[in-house]
JSON list of C-alpha atoms in Angstrom, two decimals:
[
{"chain": "N", "resi": 23, "resn": "MET", "atom": "CA", "xyz": [2.78, 28.24, -11.13]},
{"chain": "N", "resi": 24, "resn": "GLY", "atom": "CA", "xyz": [2.87, 25.39, -13.59]},
{"chain": "N", "resi": 25, "resn": "GLU", "atom": "CA", "xyz": [0.79, 22.26, -13.80]},
{"chain": "N", "resi": 26, "resn": "PRO", "atom": "CA", "xyz": [1.52, 19.44, -11.32]},
{"chain": "N", "resi": 27, "resn": "PRO", "atom": "CA", "xyz": [3.82, 16.73, -12.77]},
{"chain": "N", "resi": 28, "resn": "HIS", "atom": "CA", "xyz": [0.99, 14.19, -12.60]},
{"chain": "N", "resi": 29, "resn": "SER", "atom": "CA", "xyz": [-2.75, 14.17, -12.15]},
{"chain": "N", "resi": 30, "resn": "ILE", "atom": "CA", "xyz": [-4.26, 14.16, -8.69]},
{"chain": "N", "resi": 31, "resn": "THR", "atom": "CA", "xyz": [-7.23, 11.99, -7.74]},
{"chain": "N", "resi": 32, "resn": "ILE", "atom": "CA", "xyz": [-9.33, 12.88, -4.71]},
{"chain": "N", "resi": 33, "resn": "ALA", "atom": "CA", "xyz": [-10.16, 9.84, -2.57]},
{"chain": "N", "resi": 34, "resn": "GLY", "atom": "CA", "xyz": [-12.25, 9.44, 0.55]},
{"chain": "N", "resi": 35, "resn": "TRP", "atom": "CA", "xyz": [-10.83, 8.40, 3.92]},
{"chain": "N", "resi": 36, "resn": "ARG", "atom": "CA", "xyz": [-12.09, 4.89, 3.20]},
{"chain": "N", "resi": 37, "resn": "GLU", "atom": "CA", "xyz": [-12.18, 3.22, -0.21]},
{"chain": "N", "resi": 38, "resn": "TRP", "atom": "CA", "xyz": [-12.38, -0.20, -1.84]},
{"chain": "N", "resi": 39, "resn": "VAL", "atom": "CA", "xyz": [-9.02, -1.48, -3.09]},
{"chain": "N", "resi": 40, "resn": "ALA", "atom": "CA", "xyz": [-7.81, -4.52, -5.04]},
{"chain": "N", "resi": 41, "resn": "LEU", "atom": "CA", "xyz": [-4.60, -6.48, -4.47]},
{"chain": "N", "resi": 42, "resn": "PRO", "atom": "CA", "xyz": [-4.03, -8.26, -7.79]},
{"chain": "N", "resi": 43, "resn": "ASP", "atom": "CA", "xyz": [-0.70, -9.83, -6.73]},
{"chain": "N", "resi": 44, "resn": "ILE", "atom": "CA", "xyz": [-2.56, -11.94, -4.18]},
{"chain": "N", "resi": 45, "resn": "ASP", "atom": "CA", "xyz": [-5.88, -12.39, -6.03]},
{"chain": "N", "resi": 46, "resn": "VAL", "atom": "CA", "xyz": [-7.93, -10.15, -3.72]},
{"chain": "N", "resi": 47, "resn": "ALA", "atom": "CA", "xyz": [-10.41, -8.29, -5.91]},
{"chain": "N", "resi": 48, "resn": "TRP", "atom": "CA", "xyz": [-12.15, -6.30, -3.15]},
{"chain": "N", "resi": 49, "resn": "MET", "atom": "CA", "xyz": [-10.99, -5.12, 0.27]},
{"chain": "N", "resi": 50, "resn": "LYS", "atom": "CA", "xyz": [-12.21, -2.16, 2.25]},
{"chain": "N", "resi": 51, "resn": "ALA", "atom": "CA", "xyz": [-9.25, 0.05, 3.23]},
{"chain": "N", "resi": 52, "resn": "LYS", "atom": "CA", "xyz": [-8.66, 3.09, 5.38]},
{"chain": "N", "resi": 53, "resn": "LEU", "atom": "CA", "xyz": [-6.57, 5.80, 3.71]},
{"chain": "N", "resi": 54, "resn": "ASP", "atom": "CA", "xyz": [-4.32, 7.15, 6.44]},
{"chain": "N", "resi": 55, "resn": "THR", "atom": "CA", "xyz": [-2.01, 10.10, 5.73]},
{"chain": "N", "resi": 56, "resn": "GLY", "atom": "CA", "xyz": [-0.68, 9.78, 9.29]},
{"chain": "N", "resi": 57, "resn": "ALA", "atom": "CA", "xyz": [0.87, 6.40, 8.49]},
{"chain": "N", "resi": 58, "resn": "ARG", "atom": "CA", "xyz": [4.01, 6.33, 6.35]},
{"chain": "N", "resi": 59, "resn": "THR", "atom": "CA", "xyz": [3.76, 2.73, 5.16]},
{"chain": "N", "resi": 60, "resn": "SER", "atom": "CA", "xyz": [0.68, 0.74, 4.20]},
{"chain": "N", "resi": 61, "resn": "ALA", "atom": "CA", "xyz": [-0.33, -2.18, 6.43]},
{"chain": "N", "resi": 62, "resn": "LEU", "atom": "CA", "xyz": [-2.21, -5.40, 5.69]},
{"chain": "N", "resi": 63, "resn": "HIS", "atom": "CA", "xyz": [-3.88, -7.81, 8.08]},
{"chain": "N", "resi": 64, "resn": "ALA", "atom": "CA", "xyz": [-1.88, -11.04, 7.98]},
{"chain": "N", "resi": 65, "resn": "PHE", "atom": "CA", "xyz": [-2.11, -14.24, 9.99]},
{"chain": "N", "resi": 66, "resn": "ASP", "atom": "CA", "xyz": [0.14, -17.30, 10.34]},
{"chain": "N", "resi": 67, "resn": "VAL", "atom": "CA", "xyz": [3.14, -15.26, 9.17]},
{"chain": "N", "resi": 68, "resn": "GLU", "atom": "CA", "xyz": [6.07, -17.61, 8.51]},
{"chain": "N", "resi": 69, "resn": "GLU", "atom": "CA", "xyz": [9.45, -16.58, 7.11]},
{"chain": "N", "resi": 70, "resn": "PHE", "atom": "CA", "xyz": [11.56, -19.00, 5.08]},
{"chain": "N", "resi": 71, "resn": "SER", "atom": "CA", "xyz": [14.39, -19.02, 2.57]},
{"chain": "N", "resi": 72, "resn": "ARG", "atom": "CA", "xyz": [14.09, -20.16, -1.06]},
{"chain": "N", "resi": 73, "resn": "ASP", "atom": "CA", "xyz": [17.22, -20.25, -3.22]},
{"chain": "N", "resi": 74, "resn": "GLY", "atom": "CA", "xyz": [18.98, -17.99, -0.73]},
{"chain": "N", "resi": 75, "resn": "ILE", "atom": "CA", "xyz": [16.23, -15.33, -0.85]},
{"chain": "N", "resi": 76, "resn": "ASP", "atom": "CA", "xyz": [14.09, -14.52, 2.20]},
{"chain": "N", "resi": 77, "resn": "HIS", "atom": "CA", "xyz": [10.37, -15.10, 1.64]},
{"chain": "N", "resi": 78, "resn": "VAL", "atom": "CA", "xyz": [7.29, -14.91, 3.79]},
{"chain": "N", "resi": 79, "resn": "ARG", "atom": "CA", "xyz": [4.14, -17.06, 3.73]},
{"chain": "N", "resi": 80, "resn": "PHE", "atom": "CA", "xyz": [1.02, -15.60, 5.30]},
{"chain": "N", "resi": 81, "resn": "GLY", "atom": "CA", "xyz": [-2.75, -15.66, 5.17]},
{"chain": "N", "resi": 82, "resn": "VAL", "atom": "CA", "xyz": [-5.07, -12.77, 4.39]},
{"chain": "N", "resi": 83, "resn": "HIS", "atom": "CA", "xyz": [-8.70, -12.41, 5.43]},
{"chain": "N", "resi": 84, "resn": "PRO", "atom": "CA", "xyz": [-10.10, -9.93, 2.88]},
{"chain": "N", "resi": 85, "resn": "TRP", "atom": "CA", "xyz": [-13.41, -9.30, 4.68]},
{"chain": "N", "resi": 86, "resn": "GLN", "atom": "CA", "xyz": [-13.83, -7.25, 7.83]},
{"chain": "N", "resi": 87, "resn": "GLU", "atom": "CA", "xyz": [-14.62, -9.25, 10.98]},
{"chain": "N", "resi": 88, "resn": "SER", "atom": "CA", "xyz": [-14.66, -12.52, 9.01]},
{"chain": "N", "resi": 89, "resn": "ASP", "atom": "CA", "xyz": [-12.36, -15.48, 8.38]},
{"chain": "N", "resi": 90, "resn": "ALA", "atom": "CA", "xyz": [-14.16, -16.34, 5.12]},
{"chain": "N", "resi": 91, "resn": "ASP", "atom": "CA", "xyz": [-12.34, -16.59, 1.78]},
{"chain": "N", "resi": 92, "resn": "ALA", "atom": "CA", "xyz": [-8.85, -16.64, 3.31]},
{"chain": "N", "resi": 93, "resn": "VAL", "atom": "CA", "xyz": [-5.99, -16.35, 0.80]},
{"chain": "N", "resi": 94, "resn": "ILE", "atom": "CA", "xyz": [-2.57, -17.93, 1.43]},
{"chain": "N", "resi": 95, "resn": "VAL", "atom": "CA", "xyz": [0.29, -15.88, -0.03]},
{"chain": "N", "resi": 96, "resn": "GLU", "atom": "CA", "xyz": [4.03, -16.30, -0.56]},
{"chain": "N", "resi": 97, "resn": "LEU", "atom": "CA", "xyz": [6.13, -13.23, -1.42]},
{"chain": "N", "resi": 98, "resn": "PRO", "atom": "CA", "xyz": [9.79, -12.20, -1.19]},
{"chain": "N", "resi": 99, "resn": "VAL", "atom": "CA", "xyz": [10.68, -10.18, 1.90]},
{"chain": "N", "resi": 100, "resn": "HIS", "atom": "CA", "xyz": [11.47, -6.61, 0.85]},
{"chain": "N", "resi": 101, "resn": "ASP", "atom": "CA", "xyz": [12.52, -5.28, 4.26]},
{"chain": "N", "resi": 102, "resn": "ARG", "atom": "CA", "xyz": [11.97, -5.47, 8.01]},
{"chain": "N", "resi": 103, "resn": "ARG", "atom": "CA", "xyz": [11.04, -2.29, 9.90]},
{"chain": "N", "resi": 104, "resn": "ALA", "atom": "CA", "xyz": [10.31, -1.08, 13.37]},
{"chain": "N", "resi": 105, "resn": "VAL", "atom": "CA", "xyz": [6.80, 0.40, 13.22]},
{"chain": "N", "resi": 106, "resn": "ARG", "atom": "CA", "xyz": [5.20, 2.51, 15.95]},
{"chain": "N", "resi": 107, "resn": "SER", "atom": "CA", "xyz": [1.45, 1.94, 16.33]},
{"chain": "N", "resi": 108, "resn": "SER", "atom": "CA", "xyz": [-1.00, 4.74, 17.13]},
{"chain": "N", "resi": 109, "resn": "SER", "atom": "CA", "xyz": [-0.87, 3.58, 20.77]},
{"chain": "N", "resi": 110, "resn": "GLY", "atom": "CA", "xyz": [2.93, 4.07, 20.82]},
{"chain": "N", "resi": 111, "resn": "HIS", "atom": "CA", "xyz": [3.87, 0.38, 20.80]},
{"chain": "N", "resi": 112, "resn": "VAL", "atom": "CA", "xyz": [6.85, -0.47, 18.54]},
{"chain": "N", "resi": 113, "resn": "ASP", "atom": "CA", "xyz": [7.21, -3.82, 16.83]},
{"chain": "N", "resi": 114, "resn": "GLU", "atom": "CA", "xyz": [9.27, -5.17, 13.96]},
{"chain": "N", "resi": 115, "resn": "ARG", "atom": "CA", "xyz": [7.29, -6.04, 10.86]},
{"chain": "N", "resi": 116, "resn": "VAL", "atom": "CA", "xyz": [8.03, -7.79, 7.62]},
{"chain": "N", "resi": 117, "resn": "VAL", "atom": "CA", "xyz": [7.62, -5.54, 4.55]},
{"chain": "N", "resi": 118, "resn": "VAL", "atom": "CA", "xyz": [6.57, -6.87, 1.14]},
{"chain": "N", "resi": 119, "resn": "LEU", "atom": "CA", "xyz": [6.08, -5.09, -2.17]},
{"chain": "N", "resi": 120, "resn": "MET", "atom": "CA", "xyz": [2.58, -5.29, -3.57]},
{"chain": "N", "resi": 121, "resn": "GLU", "atom": "CA", "xyz": [0.55, -3.90, -6.42]},
{"chain": "N", "resi": 122, "resn": "LEU", "atom": "CA", "xyz": [-2.47, -1.97, -5.16]},
{"chain": "N", "resi": 123, "resn": "VAL", "atom": "CA", "xyz": [-5.40, -0.73, -7.24]},
{"chain": "N", "resi": 124, "resn": "LEU", "atom": "CA", "xyz": [-7.24, 2.28, -5.83]},
{"chain": "N", "resi": 125, "resn": "MET", "atom": "CA", "xyz": [-9.93, 4.05, -7.84]},
{"chain": "N", "resi": 126, "resn": "ASP", "atom": "CA", "xyz": [-8.75, 2.41, -11.09]},
{"chain": "N", "resi": 127, "resn": "HIS", "atom": "CA", "xyz": [-5.16, 3.58, -10.51]},
{"chain": "N", "resi": 128, "resn": "THR", "atom": "CA", "xyz": [-2.48, 0.91, -10.09]},
{"chain": "N", "resi": 129, "resn": "MET", "atom": "CA", "xyz": [0.39, 1.70, -7.77]},
{"chain": "N", "resi": 130, "resn": "HIS", "atom": "CA", "xyz": [3.23, -0.15, -6.12]},
{"chain": "N", "resi": 131, "resn": "ALA", "atom": "CA", "xyz": [3.33, -0.08, -2.35]},
{"chain": "N", "resi": 132, "resn": "GLU", "atom": "CA", "xyz": [5.52, -1.20, 0.50]},
{"chain": "N", "resi": 133, "resn": "VAL", "atom": "CA", "xyz": [3.16, -3.09, 2.81]},
{"chain": "N", "resi": 134, "resn": "THR", "atom": "CA", "xyz": [3.86, -4.20, 6.37]},
{"chain": "N", "resi": 135, "resn": "LEU", "atom": "CA", "xyz": [2.27, -7.41, 7.61]},
{"chain": "N", "resi": 136, "resn": "THR", "atom": "CA", "xyz": [0.53, -7.27, 10.97]},
{"chain": "N", "resi": 137, "resn": "ASN", "atom": "CA", "xyz": [-2.46, -8.62, 12.85]},
{"chain": "N", "resi": 138, "resn": "ARG", "atom": "CA", "xyz": [-5.28, -6.10, 12.34]},
{"chain": "N", "resi": 139, "resn": "ASP", "atom": "CA", "xyz": [-8.05, -8.28, 13.83]},
{"chain": "N", "resi": 140, "resn": "GLN", "atom": "CA", "xyz": [-8.84, -5.60, 16.42]},
{"chain": "N", "resi": 141, "resn": "MET", "atom": "CA", "xyz": [-8.83, -2.79, 13.84]},
{"chain": "N", "resi": 142, "resn": "GLY", "atom": "CA", "xyz": [-11.81, -1.59, 11.84]},
{"chain": "N", "resi": 143, "resn": "PHE", "atom": "CA", "xyz": [-10.10, -2.17, 8.48]},
{"chain": "N", "resi": 144, "resn": "ARG", "atom": "CA", "xyz": [-8.04, -5.11, 7.22]},
{"chain": "N", "resi": 145, "resn": "MET", "atom": "CA", "xyz": [-5.89, -2.72, 5.19]},
{"chain": "N", "resi": 146, "resn": "LEU", "atom": "CA", "xyz": [-4.45, 0.70, 5.79]},
{"chain": "N", "resi": 147, "resn": "VAL", "atom": "CA", "xyz": [-3.06, 2.67, 2.83]},
{"chain": "N", "resi": 148, "resn": "GLY", "atom": "CA", "xyz": [-0.27, 4.99, 3.98]},
{"chain": "N", "resi": 149, "resn": "ARG", "atom": "CA", "xyz": [1.09, 8.20, 2.56]},
{"chain": "N", "resi": 150, "resn": "GLU", "atom": "CA", "xyz": [3.99, 6.61, 0.63]},
{"chain": "N", "resi": 151, "resn": "ALA", "atom": "CA", "xyz": [1.38, 4.88, -1.57]},
{"chain": "N", "resi": 152, "resn": "LEU", "atom": "CA", "xyz": [-1.00, 7.85, -1.58]},
{"chain": "N", "resi": 153, "resn": "ARG", "atom": "CA", "xyz": [1.69, 10.25, -2.82]},
{"chain": "N", "resi": 154, "resn": "GLN", "atom": "CA", "xyz": [1.44, 8.42, -6.15]},
{"chain": "N", "resi": 155, "resn": "GLY", "atom": "CA", "xyz": [-1.33, 10.80, -7.21]},
{"chain": "N", "resi": 156, "resn": "PHE", "atom": "CA", "xyz": [-3.94, 10.99, -4.42]},
{"chain": "N", "resi": 157, "resn": "LEU", "atom": "CA", "xyz": [-5.35, 13.61, -2.08]},
{"chain": "N", "resi": 158, "resn": "VAL", "atom": "CA", "xyz": [-7.54, 12.38, 0.76]},
{"chain": "N", "resi": 159, "resn": "ASP", "atom": "CA", "xyz": [-10.79, 14.17, 1.57]},
{"chain": "N", "resi": 160, "resn": "SER", "atom": "CA", "xyz": [-11.26, 13.35, 5.26]},
{"chain": "N", "resi": 161, "resn": "GLY", "atom": "CA", "xyz": [-14.97, 14.14, 5.05]},
{"chain": "N", "resi": 162, "resn": "ALA", "atom": "CA", "xyz": [-15.73, 11.76, 2.18]},
{"chain": "N", "resi": 163, "resn": "SER", "atom": "CA", "xyz": [-16.00, 7.99, 1.75]},
{"chain": "N", "resi": 164, "resn": "PHE", "atom": "CA", "xyz": [-16.00, 5.70, -1.26]},
{"chain": "N", "resi": 165, "resn": "LEU", "atom": "CA", "xyz": [-15.45, 8.37, -3.90]},
{"chain": "N", "resi": 166, "resn": "GLY", "atom": "CA", "xyz": [-14.20, 5.53, -6.11]},
{"chain": "N", "resi": 167, "resn": "GLY", "atom": "CA", "xyz": [-17.65, 3.96, -6.01]},
{"chain": "N", "resi": 168, "resn": "ARG", "atom": "CA", "xyz": [-19.15, 1.01, -4.25]},
{"chain": "N", "resi": 169, "resn": "ALA", "atom": "CA", "xyz": [-17.97, -2.54, -4.60]},
{"chain": "N", "resi": 170, "resn": "PRO", "atom": "CA", "xyz": [-20.44, -4.92, -6.25]},
{"chain": "N", "resi": 171, "resn": "ARG", "atom": "CA", "xyz": [-23.30, -5.96, -4.01]},
{"chain": "N", "resi": 172, "resn": "LYS", "atom": "CA", "xyz": [-21.92, -9.49, -3.63]},
{"chain": "N", "resi": 173, "resn": "ALA", "atom": "CA", "xyz": [-18.59, -8.13, -2.30]},
{"chain": "N", "resi": 174, "resn": "ARG", "atom": "CA", "xyz": [-20.35, -5.72, 0.08]},
{"chain": "N", "resi": 175, "resn": "ARG", "atom": "CA", "xyz": [-22.51, -8.54, 1.44]},
{"chain": "N", "resi": 176, "resn": "ARG", "atom": "CA", "xyz": [-19.45, -10.81, 1.92]},
{"chain": "N", "resi": 177, "resn": "ASN", "atom": "CA", "xyz": [-17.75, -7.97, 3.75]},
{"chain": "N", "resi": 178, "resn": "ARG", "atom": "CA", "xyz": [-20.72, -7.80, 6.13]},
{"chain": "N", "resi": 179, "resn": "GLY", "atom": "CA", "xyz": [-20.62, -11.57, 6.71]},
{"chain": "N", "resi": 180, "resn": "ARG", "atom": "CA", "xyz": [-23.62, -12.45, 4.56]}
]
């Protein structure tokens, strides 16, 4: 057998990610190979048209269980999809394209917008993004290292 066409990085089931397109430098994410598309916690989602192109305006809370440091974002709508949750509920979600940085690797991801207030993580990274060079070790966490202390404290509400 030959070498794989690209290098593989082993990541834990939870890692710190950055979303440079929306100026979020640190967000704790769950890496979920059971989910096809990535998902981001969004609030006040509002669709509108600009120059004949569908856009969406939404807010992001980057810290778990906190409304602090909210970011307001406007992006073109890439798609709309019916998504089945782990509980079996199906809803239609707006999909945007976003740059995602995981373990110093930049990738492009399709990201659905949804309310994840009741979930443990504000972001879920699905297998379409992970297939860009990652294997997930389900027994490991934060193989990419810890976020700076200030970010970890903000994430804990301090």
